[in-house]
CSV table of C-alpha atoms in Angstrom, one decimal:
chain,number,residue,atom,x,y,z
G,18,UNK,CA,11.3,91.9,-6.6
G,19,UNK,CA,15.3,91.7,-6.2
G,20,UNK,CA,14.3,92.7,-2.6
G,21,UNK,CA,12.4,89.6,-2.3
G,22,UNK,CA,14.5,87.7,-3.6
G,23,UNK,CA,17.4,88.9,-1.5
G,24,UNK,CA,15.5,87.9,1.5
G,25,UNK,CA,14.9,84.7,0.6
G,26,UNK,CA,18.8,83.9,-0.3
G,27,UNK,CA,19.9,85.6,2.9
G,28,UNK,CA,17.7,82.8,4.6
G,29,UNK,CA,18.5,80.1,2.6
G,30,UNK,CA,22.4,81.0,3.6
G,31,UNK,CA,22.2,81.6,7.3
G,32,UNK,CA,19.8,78.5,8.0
G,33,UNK,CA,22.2,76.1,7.6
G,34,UNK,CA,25.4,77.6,9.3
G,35,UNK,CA,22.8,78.7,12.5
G,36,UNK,CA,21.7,74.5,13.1
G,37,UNK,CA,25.4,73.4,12.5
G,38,UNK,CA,26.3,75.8,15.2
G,39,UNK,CA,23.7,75.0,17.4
G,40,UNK,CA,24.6,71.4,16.6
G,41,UNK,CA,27.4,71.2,18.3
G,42,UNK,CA,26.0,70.9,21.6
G,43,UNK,CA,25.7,67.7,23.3
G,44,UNK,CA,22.7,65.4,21.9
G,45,UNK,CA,21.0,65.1,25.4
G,46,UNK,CA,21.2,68.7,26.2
G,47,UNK,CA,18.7,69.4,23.6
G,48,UNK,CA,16.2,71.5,25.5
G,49,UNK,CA,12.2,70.5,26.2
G,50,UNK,CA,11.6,73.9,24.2
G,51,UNK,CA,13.4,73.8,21.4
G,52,UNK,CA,11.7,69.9,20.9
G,53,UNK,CA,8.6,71.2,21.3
G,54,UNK,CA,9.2,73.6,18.7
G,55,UNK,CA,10.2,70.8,16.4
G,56,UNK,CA,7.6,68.8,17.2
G,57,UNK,CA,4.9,71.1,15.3
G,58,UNK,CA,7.6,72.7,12.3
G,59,UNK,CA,7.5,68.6,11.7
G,60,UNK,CA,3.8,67.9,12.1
G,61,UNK,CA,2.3,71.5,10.6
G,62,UNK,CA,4.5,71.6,7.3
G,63,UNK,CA,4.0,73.5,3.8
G,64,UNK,CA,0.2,72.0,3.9
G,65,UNK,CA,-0.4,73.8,6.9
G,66,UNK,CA,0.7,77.2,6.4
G,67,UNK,CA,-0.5,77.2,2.6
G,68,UNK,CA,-3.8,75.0,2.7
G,69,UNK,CA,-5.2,76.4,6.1
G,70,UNK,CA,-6.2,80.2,5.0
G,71,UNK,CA,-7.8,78.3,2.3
G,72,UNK,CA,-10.0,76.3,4.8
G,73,UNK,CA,-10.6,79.3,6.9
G,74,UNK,CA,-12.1,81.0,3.5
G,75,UNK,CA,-14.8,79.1,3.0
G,76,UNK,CA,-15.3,77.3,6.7
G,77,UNK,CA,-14.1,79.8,9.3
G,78,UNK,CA,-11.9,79.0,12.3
G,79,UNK,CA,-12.5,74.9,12.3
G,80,UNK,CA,-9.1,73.8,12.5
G,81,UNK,CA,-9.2,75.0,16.3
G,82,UNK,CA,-11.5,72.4,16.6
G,83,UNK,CA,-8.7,69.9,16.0
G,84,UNK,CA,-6.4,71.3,18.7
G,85,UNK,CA,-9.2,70.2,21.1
G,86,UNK,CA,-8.6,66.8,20.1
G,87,UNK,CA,-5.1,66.8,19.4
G,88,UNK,CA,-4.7,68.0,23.3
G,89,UNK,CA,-6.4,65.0,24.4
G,90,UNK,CA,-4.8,62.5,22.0
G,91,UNK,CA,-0.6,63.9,23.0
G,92,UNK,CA,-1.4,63.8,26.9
G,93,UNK,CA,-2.5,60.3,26.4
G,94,UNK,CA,0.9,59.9,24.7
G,95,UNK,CA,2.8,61.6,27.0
G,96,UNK,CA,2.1,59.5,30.0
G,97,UNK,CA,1.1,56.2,28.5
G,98,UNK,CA,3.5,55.9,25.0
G,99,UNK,CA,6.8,57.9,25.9
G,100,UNK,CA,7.1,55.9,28.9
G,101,UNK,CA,7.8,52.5,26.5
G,102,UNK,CA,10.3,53.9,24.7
G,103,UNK,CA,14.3,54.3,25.9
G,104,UNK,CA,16.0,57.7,26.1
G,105,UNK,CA,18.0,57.8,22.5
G,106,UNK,CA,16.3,55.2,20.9
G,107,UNK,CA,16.5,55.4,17.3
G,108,UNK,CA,13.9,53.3,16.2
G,109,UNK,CA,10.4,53.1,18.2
G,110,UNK,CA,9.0,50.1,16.3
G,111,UNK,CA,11.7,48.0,18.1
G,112,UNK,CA,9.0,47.9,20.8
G,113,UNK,CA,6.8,45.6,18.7
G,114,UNK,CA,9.6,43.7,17.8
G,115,UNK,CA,10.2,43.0,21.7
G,116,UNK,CA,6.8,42.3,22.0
G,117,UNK,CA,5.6,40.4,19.2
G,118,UNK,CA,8.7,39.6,17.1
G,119,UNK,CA,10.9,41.0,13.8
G,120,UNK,CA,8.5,40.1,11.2
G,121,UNK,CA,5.7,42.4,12.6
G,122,UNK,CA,8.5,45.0,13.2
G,123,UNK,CA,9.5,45.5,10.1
G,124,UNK,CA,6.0,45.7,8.5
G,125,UNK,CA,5.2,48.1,10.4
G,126,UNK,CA,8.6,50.1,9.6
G,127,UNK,CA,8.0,49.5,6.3
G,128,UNK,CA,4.3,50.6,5.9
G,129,UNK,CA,6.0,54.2,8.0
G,130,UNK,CA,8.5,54.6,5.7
G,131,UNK,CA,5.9,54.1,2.6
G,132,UNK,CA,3.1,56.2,4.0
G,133,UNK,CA,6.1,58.8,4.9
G,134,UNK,CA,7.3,59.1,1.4
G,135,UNK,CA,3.7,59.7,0.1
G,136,UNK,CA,2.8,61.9,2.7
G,137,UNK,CA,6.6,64.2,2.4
G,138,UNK,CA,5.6,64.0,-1.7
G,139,UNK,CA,2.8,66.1,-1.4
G,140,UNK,CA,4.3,68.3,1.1
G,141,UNK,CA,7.2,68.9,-0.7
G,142,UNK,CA,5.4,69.4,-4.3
G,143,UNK,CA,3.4,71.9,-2.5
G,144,UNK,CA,6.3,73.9,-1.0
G,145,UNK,CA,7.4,74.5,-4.4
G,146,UNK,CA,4.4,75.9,-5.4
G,147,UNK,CA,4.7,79.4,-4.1
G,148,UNK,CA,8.6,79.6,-5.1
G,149,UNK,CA,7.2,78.6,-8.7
G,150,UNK,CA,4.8,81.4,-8.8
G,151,UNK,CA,7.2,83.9,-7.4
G,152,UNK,CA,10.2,83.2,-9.9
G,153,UNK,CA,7.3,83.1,-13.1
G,154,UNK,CA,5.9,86.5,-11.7
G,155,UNK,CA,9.4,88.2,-12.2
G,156,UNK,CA,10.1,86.2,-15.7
G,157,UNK,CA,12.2,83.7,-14.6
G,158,UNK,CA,10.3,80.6,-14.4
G,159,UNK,CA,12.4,77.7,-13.2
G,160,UNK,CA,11.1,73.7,-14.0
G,161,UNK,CA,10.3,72.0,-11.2
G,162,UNK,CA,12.5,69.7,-11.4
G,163,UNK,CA,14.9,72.0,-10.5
G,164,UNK,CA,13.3,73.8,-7.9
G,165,UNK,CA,12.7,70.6,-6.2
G,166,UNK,CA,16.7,69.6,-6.7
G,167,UNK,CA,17.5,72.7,-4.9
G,168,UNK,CA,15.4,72.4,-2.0
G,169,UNK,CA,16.1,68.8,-1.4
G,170,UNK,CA,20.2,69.5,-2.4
G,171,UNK,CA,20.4,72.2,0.4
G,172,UNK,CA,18.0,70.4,3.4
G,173,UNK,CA,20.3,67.3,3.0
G,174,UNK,CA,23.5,69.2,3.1
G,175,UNK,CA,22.5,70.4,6.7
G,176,UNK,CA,21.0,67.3,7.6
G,177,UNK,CA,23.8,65.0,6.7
G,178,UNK,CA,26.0,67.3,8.4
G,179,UNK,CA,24.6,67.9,11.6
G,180,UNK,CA,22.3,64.9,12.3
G,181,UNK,CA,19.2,65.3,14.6
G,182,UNK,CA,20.9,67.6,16.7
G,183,UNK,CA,20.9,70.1,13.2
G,184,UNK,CA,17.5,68.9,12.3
G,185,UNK,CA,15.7,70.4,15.5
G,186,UNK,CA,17.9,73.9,15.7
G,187,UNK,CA,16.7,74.2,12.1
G,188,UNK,CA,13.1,73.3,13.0
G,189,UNK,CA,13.3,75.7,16.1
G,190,UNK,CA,14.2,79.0,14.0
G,191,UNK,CA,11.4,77.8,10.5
G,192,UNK,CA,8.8,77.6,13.1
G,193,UNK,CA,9.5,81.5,14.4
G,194,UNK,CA,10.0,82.6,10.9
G,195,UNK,CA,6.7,81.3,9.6
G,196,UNK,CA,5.0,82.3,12.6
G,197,UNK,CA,6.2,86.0,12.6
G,198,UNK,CA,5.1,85.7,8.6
G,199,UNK,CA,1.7,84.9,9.2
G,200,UNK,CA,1.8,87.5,12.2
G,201,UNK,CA,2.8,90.1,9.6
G,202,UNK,CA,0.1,88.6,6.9
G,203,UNK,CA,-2.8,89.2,9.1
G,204,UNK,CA,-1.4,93.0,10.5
G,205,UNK,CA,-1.7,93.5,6.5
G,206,UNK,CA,-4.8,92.0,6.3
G,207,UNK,CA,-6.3,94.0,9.1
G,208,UNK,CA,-4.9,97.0,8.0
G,209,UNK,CA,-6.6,96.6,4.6
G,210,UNK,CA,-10.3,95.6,5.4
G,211,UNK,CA,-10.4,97.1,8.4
G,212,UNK,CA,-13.1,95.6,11.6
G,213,UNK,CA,-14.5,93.8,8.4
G,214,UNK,CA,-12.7,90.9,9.1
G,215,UNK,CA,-14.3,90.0,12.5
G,216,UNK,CA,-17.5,89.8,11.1
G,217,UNK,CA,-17.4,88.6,7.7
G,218,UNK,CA,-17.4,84.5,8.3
G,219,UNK,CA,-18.9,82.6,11.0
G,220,UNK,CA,-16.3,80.8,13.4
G,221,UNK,CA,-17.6,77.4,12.6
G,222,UNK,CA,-19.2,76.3,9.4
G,223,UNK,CA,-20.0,72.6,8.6
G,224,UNK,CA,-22.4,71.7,5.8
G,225,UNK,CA,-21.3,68.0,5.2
G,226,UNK,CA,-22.6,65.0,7.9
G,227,UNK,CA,-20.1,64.4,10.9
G,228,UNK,CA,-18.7,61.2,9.5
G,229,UNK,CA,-17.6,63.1,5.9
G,230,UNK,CA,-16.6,66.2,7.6
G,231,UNK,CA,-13.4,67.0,9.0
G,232,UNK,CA,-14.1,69.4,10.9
G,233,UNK,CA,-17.1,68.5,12.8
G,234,UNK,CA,-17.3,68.7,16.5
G,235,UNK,CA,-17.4,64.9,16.8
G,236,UNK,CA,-14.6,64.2,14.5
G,237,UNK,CA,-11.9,67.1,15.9
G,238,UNK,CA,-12.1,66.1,18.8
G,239,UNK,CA,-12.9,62.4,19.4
G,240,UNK,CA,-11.0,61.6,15.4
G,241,UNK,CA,-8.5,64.2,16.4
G,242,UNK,CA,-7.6,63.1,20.1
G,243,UNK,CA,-6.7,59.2,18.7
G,244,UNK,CA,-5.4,61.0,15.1
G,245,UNK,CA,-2.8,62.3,17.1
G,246,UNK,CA,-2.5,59.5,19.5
G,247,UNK,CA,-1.7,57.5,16.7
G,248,UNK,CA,0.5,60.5,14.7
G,249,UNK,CA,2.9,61.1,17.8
G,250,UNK,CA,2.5,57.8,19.6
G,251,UNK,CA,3.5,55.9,16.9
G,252,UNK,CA,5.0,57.7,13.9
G,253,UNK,CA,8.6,57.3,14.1
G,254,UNK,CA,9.0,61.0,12.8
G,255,UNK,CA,7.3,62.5,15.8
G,256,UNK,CA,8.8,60.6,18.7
G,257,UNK,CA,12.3,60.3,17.4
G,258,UNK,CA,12.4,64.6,18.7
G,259,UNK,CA,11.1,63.4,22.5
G,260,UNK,CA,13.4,60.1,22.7
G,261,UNK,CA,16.4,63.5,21.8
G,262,UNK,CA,14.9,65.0,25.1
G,263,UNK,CA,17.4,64.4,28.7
G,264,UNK,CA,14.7,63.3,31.0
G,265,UNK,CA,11.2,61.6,30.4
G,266,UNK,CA,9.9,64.7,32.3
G,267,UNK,CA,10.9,67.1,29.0
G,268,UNK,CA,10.0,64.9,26.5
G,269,UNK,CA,6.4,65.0,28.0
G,270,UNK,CA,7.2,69.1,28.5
G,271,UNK,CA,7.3,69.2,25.0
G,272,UNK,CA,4.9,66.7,23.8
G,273,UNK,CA,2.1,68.7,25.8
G,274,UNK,CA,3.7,72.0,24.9
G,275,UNK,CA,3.1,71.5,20.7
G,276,UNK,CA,-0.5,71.4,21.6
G,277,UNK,CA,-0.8,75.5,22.5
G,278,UNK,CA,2.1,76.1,20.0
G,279,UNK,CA,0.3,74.3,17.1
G,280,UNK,CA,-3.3,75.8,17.8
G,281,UNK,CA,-1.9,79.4,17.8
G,282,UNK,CA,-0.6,78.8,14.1
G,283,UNK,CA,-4.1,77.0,13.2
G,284,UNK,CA,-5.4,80.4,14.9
G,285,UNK,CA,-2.8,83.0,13.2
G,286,UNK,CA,-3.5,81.2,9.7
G,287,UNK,CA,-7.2,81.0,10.1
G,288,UNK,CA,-7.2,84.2,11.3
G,289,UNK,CA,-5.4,84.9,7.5
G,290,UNK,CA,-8.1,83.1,6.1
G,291,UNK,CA,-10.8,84.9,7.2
G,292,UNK,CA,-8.9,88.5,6.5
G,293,UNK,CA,-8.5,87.0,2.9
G,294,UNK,CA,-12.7,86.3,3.0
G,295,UNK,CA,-13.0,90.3,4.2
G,296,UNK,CA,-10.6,91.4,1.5
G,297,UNK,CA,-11.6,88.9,-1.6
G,298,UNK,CA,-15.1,87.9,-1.0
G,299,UNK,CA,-15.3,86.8,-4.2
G,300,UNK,CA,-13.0,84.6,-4.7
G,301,UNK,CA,-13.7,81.7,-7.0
G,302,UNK,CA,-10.3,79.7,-7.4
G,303,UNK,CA,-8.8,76.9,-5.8
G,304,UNK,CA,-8.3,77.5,-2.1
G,305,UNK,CA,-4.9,76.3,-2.1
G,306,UNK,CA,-3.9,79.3,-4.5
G,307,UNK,CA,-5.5,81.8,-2.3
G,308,UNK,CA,-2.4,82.2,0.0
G,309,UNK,CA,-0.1,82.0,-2.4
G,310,UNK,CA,-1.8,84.4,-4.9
G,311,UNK,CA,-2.2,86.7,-2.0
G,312,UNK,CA,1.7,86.7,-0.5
G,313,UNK,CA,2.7,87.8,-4.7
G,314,UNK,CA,0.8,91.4,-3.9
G,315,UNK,CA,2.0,91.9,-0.4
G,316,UNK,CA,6.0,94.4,-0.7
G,317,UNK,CA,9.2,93.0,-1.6
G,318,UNK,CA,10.3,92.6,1.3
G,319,UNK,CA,7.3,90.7,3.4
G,320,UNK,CA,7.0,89.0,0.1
G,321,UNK,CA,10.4,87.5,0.7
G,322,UNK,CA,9.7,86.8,4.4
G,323,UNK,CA,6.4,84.9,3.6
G,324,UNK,CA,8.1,82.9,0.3
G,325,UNK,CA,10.8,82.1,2.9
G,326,UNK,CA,8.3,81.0,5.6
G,327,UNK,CA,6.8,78.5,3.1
G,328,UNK,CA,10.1,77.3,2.7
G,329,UNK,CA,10.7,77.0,6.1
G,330,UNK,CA,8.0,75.2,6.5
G,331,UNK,CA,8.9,72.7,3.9
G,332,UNK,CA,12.5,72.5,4.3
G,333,UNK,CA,11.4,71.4,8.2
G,334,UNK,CA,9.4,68.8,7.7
G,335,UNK,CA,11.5,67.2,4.8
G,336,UNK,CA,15.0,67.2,7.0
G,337,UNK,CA,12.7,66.0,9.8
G,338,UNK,CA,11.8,63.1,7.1
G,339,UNK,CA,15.0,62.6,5.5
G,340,UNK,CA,16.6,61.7,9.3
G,341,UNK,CA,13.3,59.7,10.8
G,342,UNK,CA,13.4,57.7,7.6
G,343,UNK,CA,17.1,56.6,7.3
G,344,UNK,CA,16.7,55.9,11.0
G,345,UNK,CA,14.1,53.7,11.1
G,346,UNK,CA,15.8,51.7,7.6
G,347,UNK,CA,19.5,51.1,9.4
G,348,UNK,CA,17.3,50.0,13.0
G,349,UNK,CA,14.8,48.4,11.7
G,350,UNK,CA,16.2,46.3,8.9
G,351,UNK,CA,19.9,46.9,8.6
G,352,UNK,CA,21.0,46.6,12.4
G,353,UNK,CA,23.6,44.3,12.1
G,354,UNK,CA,24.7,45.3,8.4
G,355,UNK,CA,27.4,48.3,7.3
G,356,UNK,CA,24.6,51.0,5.8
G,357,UNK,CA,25.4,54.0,7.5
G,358,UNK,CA,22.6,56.5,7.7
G,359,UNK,CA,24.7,59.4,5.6
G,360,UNK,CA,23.5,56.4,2.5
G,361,UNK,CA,20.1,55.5,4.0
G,362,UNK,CA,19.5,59.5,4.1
G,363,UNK,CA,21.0,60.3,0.4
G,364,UNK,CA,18.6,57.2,-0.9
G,365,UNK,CA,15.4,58.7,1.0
G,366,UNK,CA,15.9,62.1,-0.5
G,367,UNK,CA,16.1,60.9,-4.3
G,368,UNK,CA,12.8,59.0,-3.7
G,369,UNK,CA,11.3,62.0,-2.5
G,370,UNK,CA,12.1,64.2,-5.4
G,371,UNK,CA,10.9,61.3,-7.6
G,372,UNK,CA,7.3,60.7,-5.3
G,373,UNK,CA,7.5,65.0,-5.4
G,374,UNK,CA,7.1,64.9,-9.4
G,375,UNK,CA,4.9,62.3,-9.7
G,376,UNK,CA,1.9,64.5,-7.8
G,377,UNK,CA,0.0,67.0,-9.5
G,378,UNK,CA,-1.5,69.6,-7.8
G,379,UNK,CA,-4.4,67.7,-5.4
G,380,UNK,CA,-8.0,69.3,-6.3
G,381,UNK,CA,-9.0,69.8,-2.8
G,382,UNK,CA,-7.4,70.8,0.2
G,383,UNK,CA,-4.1,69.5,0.3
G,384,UNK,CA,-3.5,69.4,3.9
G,385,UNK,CA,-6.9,67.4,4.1
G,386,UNK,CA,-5.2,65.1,1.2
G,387,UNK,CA,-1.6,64.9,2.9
G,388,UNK,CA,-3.5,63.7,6.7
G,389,UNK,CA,-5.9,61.5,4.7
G,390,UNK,CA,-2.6,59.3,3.4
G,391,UNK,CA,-1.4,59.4,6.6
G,392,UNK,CA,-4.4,58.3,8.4
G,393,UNK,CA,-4.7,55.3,6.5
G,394,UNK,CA,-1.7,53.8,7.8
G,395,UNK,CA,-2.2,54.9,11.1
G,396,UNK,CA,-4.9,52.9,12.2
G,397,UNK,CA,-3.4,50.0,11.8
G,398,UNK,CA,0.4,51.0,13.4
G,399,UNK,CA,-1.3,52.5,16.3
G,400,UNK,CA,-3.7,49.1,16.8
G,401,UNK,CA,-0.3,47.0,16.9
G,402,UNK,CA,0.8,49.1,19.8
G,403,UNK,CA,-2.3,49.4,21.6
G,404,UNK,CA,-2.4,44.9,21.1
G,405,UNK,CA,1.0,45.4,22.1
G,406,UNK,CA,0.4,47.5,25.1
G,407,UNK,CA,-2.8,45.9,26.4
G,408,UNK,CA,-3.4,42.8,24.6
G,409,UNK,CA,-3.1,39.3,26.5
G,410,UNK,CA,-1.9,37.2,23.0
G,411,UNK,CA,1.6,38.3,22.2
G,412,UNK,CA,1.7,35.6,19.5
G,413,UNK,CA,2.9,37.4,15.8
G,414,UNK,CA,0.8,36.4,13.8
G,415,UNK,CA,-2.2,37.1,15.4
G,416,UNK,CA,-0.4,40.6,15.4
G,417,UNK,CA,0.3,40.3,11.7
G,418,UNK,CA,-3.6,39.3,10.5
G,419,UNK,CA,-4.8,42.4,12.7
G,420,UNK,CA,-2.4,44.6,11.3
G,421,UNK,CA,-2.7,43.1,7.3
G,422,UNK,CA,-6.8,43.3,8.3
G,423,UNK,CA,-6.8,46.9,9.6
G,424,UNK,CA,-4.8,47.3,6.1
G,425,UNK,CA,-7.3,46.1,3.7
G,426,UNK,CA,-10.5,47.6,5.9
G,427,UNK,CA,-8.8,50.8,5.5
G,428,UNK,CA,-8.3,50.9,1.8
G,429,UNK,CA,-11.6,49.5,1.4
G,430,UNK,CA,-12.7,52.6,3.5
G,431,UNK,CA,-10.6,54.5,0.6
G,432,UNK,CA,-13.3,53.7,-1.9
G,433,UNK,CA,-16.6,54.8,0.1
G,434,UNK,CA,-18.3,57.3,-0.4
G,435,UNK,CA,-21.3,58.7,1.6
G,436,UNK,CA,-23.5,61.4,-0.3
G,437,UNK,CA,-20.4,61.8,-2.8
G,438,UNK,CA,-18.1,62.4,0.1
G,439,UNK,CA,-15.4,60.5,1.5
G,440,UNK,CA,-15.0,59.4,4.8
G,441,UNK,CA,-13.1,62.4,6.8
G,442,UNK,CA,-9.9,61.5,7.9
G,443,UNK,CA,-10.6,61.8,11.5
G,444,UNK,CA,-12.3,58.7,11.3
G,445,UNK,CA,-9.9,56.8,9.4
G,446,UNK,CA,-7.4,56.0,12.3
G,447,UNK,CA,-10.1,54.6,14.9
G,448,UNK,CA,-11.9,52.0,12.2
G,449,UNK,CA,-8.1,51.1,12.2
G,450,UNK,CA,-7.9,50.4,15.1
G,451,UNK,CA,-11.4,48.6,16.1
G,452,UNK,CA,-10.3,46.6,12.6
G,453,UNK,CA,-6.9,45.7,13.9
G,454,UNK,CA,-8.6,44.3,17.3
G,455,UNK,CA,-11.1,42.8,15.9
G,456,UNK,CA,-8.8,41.1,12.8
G,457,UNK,CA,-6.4,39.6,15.6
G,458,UNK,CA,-9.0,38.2,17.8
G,459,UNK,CA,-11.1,36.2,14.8
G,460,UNK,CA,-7.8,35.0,13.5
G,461,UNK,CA,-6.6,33.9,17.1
G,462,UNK,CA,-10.0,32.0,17.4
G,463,UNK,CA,-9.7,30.7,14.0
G,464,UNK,CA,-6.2,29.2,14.8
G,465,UNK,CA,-7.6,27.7,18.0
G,466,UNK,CA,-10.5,25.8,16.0
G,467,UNK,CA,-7.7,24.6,14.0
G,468,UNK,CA,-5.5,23.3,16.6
G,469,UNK,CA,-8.5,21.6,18.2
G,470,UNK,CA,-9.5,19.6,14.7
């Protein structure tokens, strides 16, 4: 166990001197690769790499499905969103501003930086998880409170310190160590059940109707192509990386590149899953403690690796957070005032530990419960651009009633449930969208009775 531990310190040490030194190169001469890279440690997260194997368990390789979609949705953004924005932008919402006006601007900032905190909650509650279980399994069980203090503590240290440039070095080398981990987890997993595991689950299983499945055909690839159309066209978090690329050329590079990276972890962790069906096949807890549960019996030293990878994975995503969210407050609604972004980032990262606590444990799968937060604000950000982008009104408040409509449509979405199931997330961000359309037209024709009376 001291083995596994060691590992884990020895990362913890050498993460944050290997960004700052990377750091130090010029901000433009960040390269396509390394954004790519970024790009999915942001987007797959501690969800991911713990909730995935879990959903491989009982459904087989269906998050591949999702890459299908997600392939369509990021060349859409690539040649029709990236283009919008300006090289070193720091906030992308200041293109609704310049098309409809501030108000609009900063309700859509603010519904990012609310859905962002929720959504980097979860992530970062379940990133603790598997440190939690590690430290009780050796007799030392630490409260989370503290675990979570430490994590946040040593992500904002590098963050602060290096800015974007740190963020994306650090992304760059989680990514690799989480994907060697999960390379290592199914050798082991191979190695123990043997040709068992290419037989024992089918690729695909569905069992729920299209609209309350996630993983249907329908809803990877038509929900997923607009989920991620929405998730890194219009998510501040995402495009911040491809606005740090030199040339318009690499940030599409790497916008189309995340695709292949982000389905070979779907596949290497489903991959897990299914080894974990071969080797368990009786299994009866909650899938999101099957990985975890199964890294604690793997040797001290791969033990360490993986507890590391999950870290990774969490300590990515919340310094990608932590420097997309203080961004967006100083552009969005502090441009002209004296907040520097060391204070916007400090503020962001107590709120986090705070939204961290306040979670317990999700029932189901949490990666399906951190994209269904997230999907309910996307519909409605990513119908504001597409008004913005192709709509003939650029009045605001039409803009404002489609956005506040696609809003309430949404969380009325929350509460339906069709044979006891909710609607998938897929779904979520097009009804958005049709409901932020349809919201601005009826108010723009209401307005035009009006005027007429």
């Amino acid at each position: 166990m001291i083995q596994s531990l060691t590992v884990i310190l020895l990362y913890l040490v050498s993460l944050p001197l290997f960004a700052l030194t990377l750091a130090r190169q010029p901000h433009k001469d960040l390269p396509p690769w390394a954004i790519c890279l970024s790009l999915v440690a942001t987007e797959t997260s501690t969800l991911t790499i713990v909730s995935v194997p879990g959903v491989a368990y009982l459904h087989g390789y269906v998050f591949l499905g999702l890459a299908v979609g997600y392939l369509l949705g990021r060349v859409a953004v690539a040649w029709w969103f990236l283009p919008l924005h300006e090289r070193g932008a720091t906030s992308i919402y200041r293109y609704v501003g310049q098309r409809f006006g501030i108000r609009l601007q900063k309700l859509v900032s603010g519904t990012f930086l609310l859905t962002r905190l929720l959504a980097e909650g979860v992530r970062l509650y379940a990133g603790m998880i598997p440190v939690s279980l590690l430290c009780a399994s050796i007799g030392y069980p630490i409260p989370d409170i503290a675990l979570l203090m430490g994590i946040v503590i040593l992500t904002l240290a590098y963050t602060l310190a290096g800015g974007l440039k740190a963020v994306v070095w650090s992304d760059t080398l989680q990514l690799l160590l989480y994907l060697g981990g999960s390379v290592a987890c199914g050798v082991v997993l191979f190695s123990r059940s043997g040709t068992d595991i290419f037989h024992v689950a089918p690729m695909f299983t569905a069992g729920l109707p299209a609209f309350t499945n996630p993983f249907s055909v329908a809803g990877a690839v038509v929900g997923g192509a607009i989920l991620s159309l929405a998730s890194h066209g219009t998510d501040q978090l995402m495009l911040q990386r491809c606005l740090a690329a030199k040339t318009l050329k690499g940030a599409r590079a790497a916008m189309i590149g995340s695709v292949f990276v982000v389905a070979l972890l779907f596949a290497l962790l489903s991959f897990v899953g299914v080894g974990l069906r071969a080797l368990w096949p009786d299994y009866h807890g909650a899938p999101d403690a099957l990985f975890p549960q199964f890294v604690l019996t793997l040797p001290p030293i791969l033990r360490g690796l993986l507890v590391a990878g999950i870290l990774a994975a969490t300590m990515g995503s919340l310094s990608s957070a932590m420097n997309s969210m203080a961004a967006a407050t100083k552009s969005d609604f502090f441009p002209k005032k004296k907040l520097s972004l060391r204070t916007a980032t400090c503020f962001w990262a107590v709120l986090l530990v705070v939204t961290a606590l306040s979670f317990s444990h999700p029932t189901g799968s949490a990666v399906v419960f951190g994209l269904s937060i997230a999907s309910y604000s996307y519909g409605a950000t990513l119908g504001v651009f597409l008004l913005a982008m192709v709509g003939h009104s650029r009045d605001e408040a039409n803009g404002i009633a489609g956005f506040i409509t696609a809003v309430v449509v949404l969380a009325g979405l929350a509460m339906v449930r069709i044979e006891g199931h909710p609607i998938a997330f897929p779904w979520l961000v097009p009804a958005g969208v049709l409901a932020t359309f349809a919201g601005a037209r009826v108010f723009s024709q209401l307005r035009r009775m009006g005027f007429q009376k």
